[in-house]
Short mmCIF file of C-alpha atoms (C1' of nucleotides) in Angstrom, two decimals:
data_model
loop_
_atom_site.label_atom_id
_atom_site.label_comp_id
_atom_site.label_asym_id
_atom_site.label_seq_id
_atom_site.Cartn_x
_atom_site.Cartn_y
_atom_site.Cartn_z
CA MET R 983 11.73 29.85 -17.57
CA THR R 984 11.01 26.27 -18.55
CA ALA R 985 11.38 23.39 -16.16
CA VAL R 986 14.52 21.32 -16.29
CA THR R 987 14.39 17.63 -15.43
CA ALA R 988 17.18 15.67 -13.81
CA ALA R 989 17.82 13.92 -17.11
CA GLN R 990 18.27 17.28 -18.78
CA ARG R 991 20.63 18.52 -16.11
CA SER R 992 24.03 16.90 -16.14
CA VAL R 993 23.42 15.81 -12.56
CA PRO R 994 23.22 12.04 -12.08
CA ALA R 995 19.94 10.59 -10.89
CA PRO R 996 19.74 10.17 -7.11
CA PHE R 997 19.80 6.41 -7.55
CA LEU R 998 23.12 6.55 -9.36
CA SER R 999 24.90 8.92 -7.00
CA LYS R 1000 23.66 6.99 -3.98
CA THR R 1001 24.83 3.73 -5.49
CA TYR R 1002 28.21 5.25 -6.21
CA GLN R 1003 28.59 6.44 -2.61
CA LEU R 1004 27.42 3.12 -1.28
CA VAL R 1005 29.96 1.18 -3.36
CA ASP R 1006 32.77 3.67 -2.86
CA ASP R 1007 32.59 3.60 0.95
CA HIS R 1008 35.68 1.62 1.94
CA SER R 1009 34.38 0.83 5.42
CA THR R 1010 31.96 -1.62 3.79
CA ASP R 1011 34.29 -3.16 1.23
CA ASP R 1012 33.74 -6.60 2.69
CA VAL R 1013 30.09 -6.33 1.66
CA VAL R 1014 30.32 -4.40 -1.61
CA SER R 1015 33.26 -2.90 -3.47
CA TRP R 1016 34.67 -2.03 -6.86
CA ASN R 1017 36.34 -4.89 -8.69
CA GLU R 1018 40.11 -5.00 -9.24
CA GLU R 1019 39.87 -3.14 -12.51
CA GLY R 1020 37.49 -0.55 -11.13
CA THR R 1021 35.17 -1.31 -14.04
CA ALA R 1022 32.32 -2.79 -12.05
CA PHE R 1023 31.23 -3.36 -8.51
CA VAL R 1024 30.78 -6.62 -6.71
CA VAL R 1025 28.25 -7.46 -4.02
CA TRP R 1026 30.17 -9.93 -1.85
CA LYS R 1027 27.48 -10.49 0.77
CA THR R 1028 23.99 -10.05 -0.62
CA ALA R 1029 22.19 -10.61 2.70
CA GLU R 1030 24.20 -7.94 4.54
CA PHE R 1031 24.04 -5.66 1.53
CA ALA R 1032 20.26 -5.82 1.46
CA LYS R 1033 19.63 -5.78 5.19
CA ASP R 1034 22.27 -3.31 6.38
CA LEU R 1035 23.36 -1.07 3.53
CA LEU R 1036 20.32 -0.56 1.29
CA PRO R 1037 18.17 1.05 4.03
CA GLN R 1038 20.94 3.58 4.66
CA TYR R 1039 20.46 4.94 1.16
CA PHE R 1040 17.02 3.80 0.03
CA LYS R 1041 13.54 3.33 1.46
CA HIS R 1042 13.67 -0.45 1.31
CA ASN R 1043 15.87 -3.44 2.08
CA ASN R 1044 15.14 -5.60 -0.95
CA PHE R 1045 17.93 -6.76 -3.18
CA SER R 1046 15.47 -7.23 -6.03
CA SER R 1047 14.28 -3.64 -5.84
CA PHE R 1048 17.87 -2.49 -6.07
CA ILE R 1049 18.44 -4.67 -9.14
CA ARG R 1050 15.24 -3.34 -10.70
CA GLN R 1051 16.61 0.19 -10.45
CA LEU R 1052 19.99 -0.90 -11.66
CA ASN R 1053 18.39 -2.42 -14.73
CA THR R 1054 16.45 0.76 -15.33
CA TYR R 1055 19.50 2.98 -15.22
CA VAL R 1056 22.43 1.08 -16.50
CA SER R 1057 21.27 -2.09 -18.20
CA PHE R 1058 23.72 -3.73 -15.84
CA THR R 1059 23.96 -7.48 -16.12
CA LEU R 1060 24.51 -9.05 -12.75
CA THR R 1061 26.26 -12.15 -13.97
CA LYS R 1062 27.01 -15.19 -11.90
CA THR R 1063 30.64 -14.13 -11.74
CA HIS R 1064 29.59 -11.11 -9.75
CA LEU R 1065 27.88 -13.16 -7.11
CA LEU R 1066 29.95 -16.36 -7.02
CA SER R 1067 32.27 -15.11 -4.31
CA ILE R 1068 29.50 -14.65 -1.76
CA MET K 348 -5.71 -15.57 -17.68
CA THR K 349 -5.46 -11.82 -17.94
CA ALA K 350 -3.86 -9.69 -15.26
CA VAL K 351 -6.11 -8.01 -12.76
CA THR K 352 -5.11 -4.68 -11.28
CA ALA K 353 -5.95 -3.50 -7.78
CA ALA K 354 -8.45 -1.04 -9.24
CA GLN K 355 -10.19 -3.91 -11.01
CA ARG K 356 -10.32 -6.02 -7.87
CA SER K 357 -12.73 -4.77 -5.26
CA VAL K 358 -9.81 -4.61 -2.82
CA PRO K 359 -8.95 -1.10 -1.65
CA ALA K 360 -5.58 0.32 -2.60
CA PRO K 361 -2.88 -0.26 0.03
CA PHE K 362 -2.84 3.46 0.76
CA LEU K 363 -6.53 3.47 1.65
CA SER K 364 -6.53 0.38 3.85
CA LYS K 365 -3.41 1.57 5.68
CA THR K 366 -4.95 4.97 6.24
CA TYR K 367 -8.11 3.35 7.58
CA GLN K 368 -6.12 1.22 10.03
CA LEU K 369 -4.05 4.19 11.09
CA VAL K 370 -7.10 6.32 11.80
CA ASP K 371 -9.13 3.52 13.35
CA ASP K 372 -6.47 2.60 15.92
CA HIS K 373 -7.91 3.90 19.19
CA SER K 374 -4.56 3.87 20.96
CA THR K 375 -3.58 6.92 18.89
CA ASP K 376 -6.87 8.82 19.03
CA ASP K 377 -5.14 11.80 20.60
CA VAL K 378 -3.12 12.19 17.40
CA VAL K 379 -5.63 11.18 14.72
CA SER K 380 -9.21 9.92 14.98
CA TRP K 381 -12.59 9.88 13.29
CA ASN K 382 -14.75 12.91 13.88
CA GLU K 383 -17.91 12.75 16.01
CA GLU K 384 -20.08 11.90 13.06
CA GLY K 385 -17.65 9.28 11.76
CA THR K 386 -17.77 11.02 8.39
CA ALA K 387 -14.17 12.20 8.30
CA PHE K 388 -10.98 11.92 10.22
CA VAL K 389 -9.11 14.61 12.04
CA VAL K 390 -5.37 14.96 12.50
CA TRP K 391 -5.12 16.57 15.93
CA LYS K 392 -1.33 16.67 16.15
CA THR K 393 0.30 16.98 12.76
CA ALA K 394 3.87 16.82 14.05
CA GLU K 395 3.34 13.57 15.95
CA PHE K 396 1.23 12.20 13.15
CA ALA K 397 4.02 12.77 10.64
CA LYS K 398 6.94 11.80 12.83
CA ASP K 399 5.52 8.84 14.76
CA LEU K 400 2.59 7.35 12.87
CA LEU K 401 3.32 7.75 9.17
CA PRO K 402 6.56 5.72 9.25
CA GLN K 403 4.66 2.83 10.84
CA TYR K 404 2.55 2.50 7.70
CA PHE K 405 4.49 4.25 4.95
CA LYS K 406 8.06 4.69 3.78
CA HIS K 407 8.27 8.32 4.76
CA ASN K 408 7.45 10.76 7.56
CA ASN K 409 6.21 13.72 5.52
CA PHE K 410 2.77 15.12 6.10
CA SER K 411 2.77 16.59 2.60
CA SER K 412 3.41 13.21 0.98
CA PHE K 413 0.47 11.80 2.90
CA ILE K 414 -1.75 14.64 1.70
CA ARG K 415 -0.54 14.12 -1.86
CA GLN K 416 -1.75 10.52 -1.71
CA LEU K 417 -4.97 11.52 -0.04
CA ASN K 418 -5.66 13.96 -2.86
CA THR K 419 -4.93 11.27 -5.41
CA TYR K 420 -7.35 8.80 -3.89
CA VAL K 421 -10.20 10.66 -2.33
CA SER K 422 -10.12 14.27 -3.44
CA PHE K 423 -10.18 14.94 0.26
CA THR K 424 -10.16 18.59 1.20
CA LEU K 425 -8.15 19.15 4.34
CA THR K 426 -9.96 22.28 5.45
CA LYS K 427 -8.81 24.61 8.15
CA THR K 428 -11.48 23.19 10.41
CA HIS K 429 -9.71 19.87 10.36
CA LEU K 430 -6.48 21.32 11.59
CA LEU K 431 -7.64 24.14 13.84
CA SER K 432 -7.72 21.99 16.95
CA ILE K 433 -4.03 21.16 16.85
"C1'" DG M 968 -3.81 20.50 -5.35
"C1'" DG M 969 -1.92 18.13 -8.81
"C1'" DG M 970 1.44 17.03 -12.99
"C1'" DA M 971 5.51 14.89 -13.60
"C1'" DA M 972 9.93 12.75 -12.16
"C1'" DT M 973 11.72 9.25 -9.56
"C1'" DA M 974 11.44 5.16 -6.44
"C1'" DT M 975 9.45 0.73 -4.87
"C1'" DT M 976 6.60 -3.14 -5.47
"C1'" DC M 977 4.28 -6.65 -7.99
"C1'" DC M 978 4.03 -9.89 -11.36
"C1'" DC M 979 4.74 -11.78 -16.04
"C1'" DG L 709 14.70 -8.24 -17.00
"C1'" DG L 710 11.25 -5.22 -17.55
"C1'" DG L 711 6.11 -3.38 -17.97
"C1'" DA L 712 2.89 -1.60 -15.14
"C1'" DA L 713 0.78 -0.38 -10.65
"C1'" DT L 714 1.53 2.11 -6.71
"C1'" DA L 715 4.23 5.23 -3.63
"C1'" DT L 716 7.21 9.25 -2.68
"C1'" DT L 717 9.30 13.43 -3.94
"C1'" DC L 718 9.74 17.69 -6.32
"C1'" DC L 719 8.03 21.73 -7.98
"C1'" DC L 720 4.60 24.72 -10.30
#
DNA sequence: GGGAATATTCCC
DNA sequence: GGGAATATTCCC
């Protein structure tokens, strides 16, 4: 038996599944939600997102730490468009 | 200017200074304290230590994670003697 | 106990 | 943005 890493399994990394759950929760759509097309997600209220939602899923409340992980996993570009509606 | 890492500075790693503070706090001596000789520290109540004290200094409440770090930094052997008095 | 994966922080 | 240090988890 050889060890199997998360990357080798077809299971998404914890960061990705947590982020999905976080975004997909409709009760917090005023803070973060999918865009109209469902192709991306939008953080509408960064302060609330960081302070209230991040600690529910992660061991921190820093927006920048979340972005660091996002960059690691999905080379996601958080453009101004995504944040303009805050 | 070249970057200077914590190891290169003479500043102790965050883990070590936090652990020192945690142990040295006399208000929690019933849970964790230095031994008589001051040569080691003793965790008297592992459950309280993990549940109440660890989260005040670290982003978790797992005794095993604390021990993992301890092993990394000080090759500390948590012998039975240290835990027998629980 | 400790190697390795993953997460968080720090800093360029 | 991302490399690297440090922290936390997972698993042998």
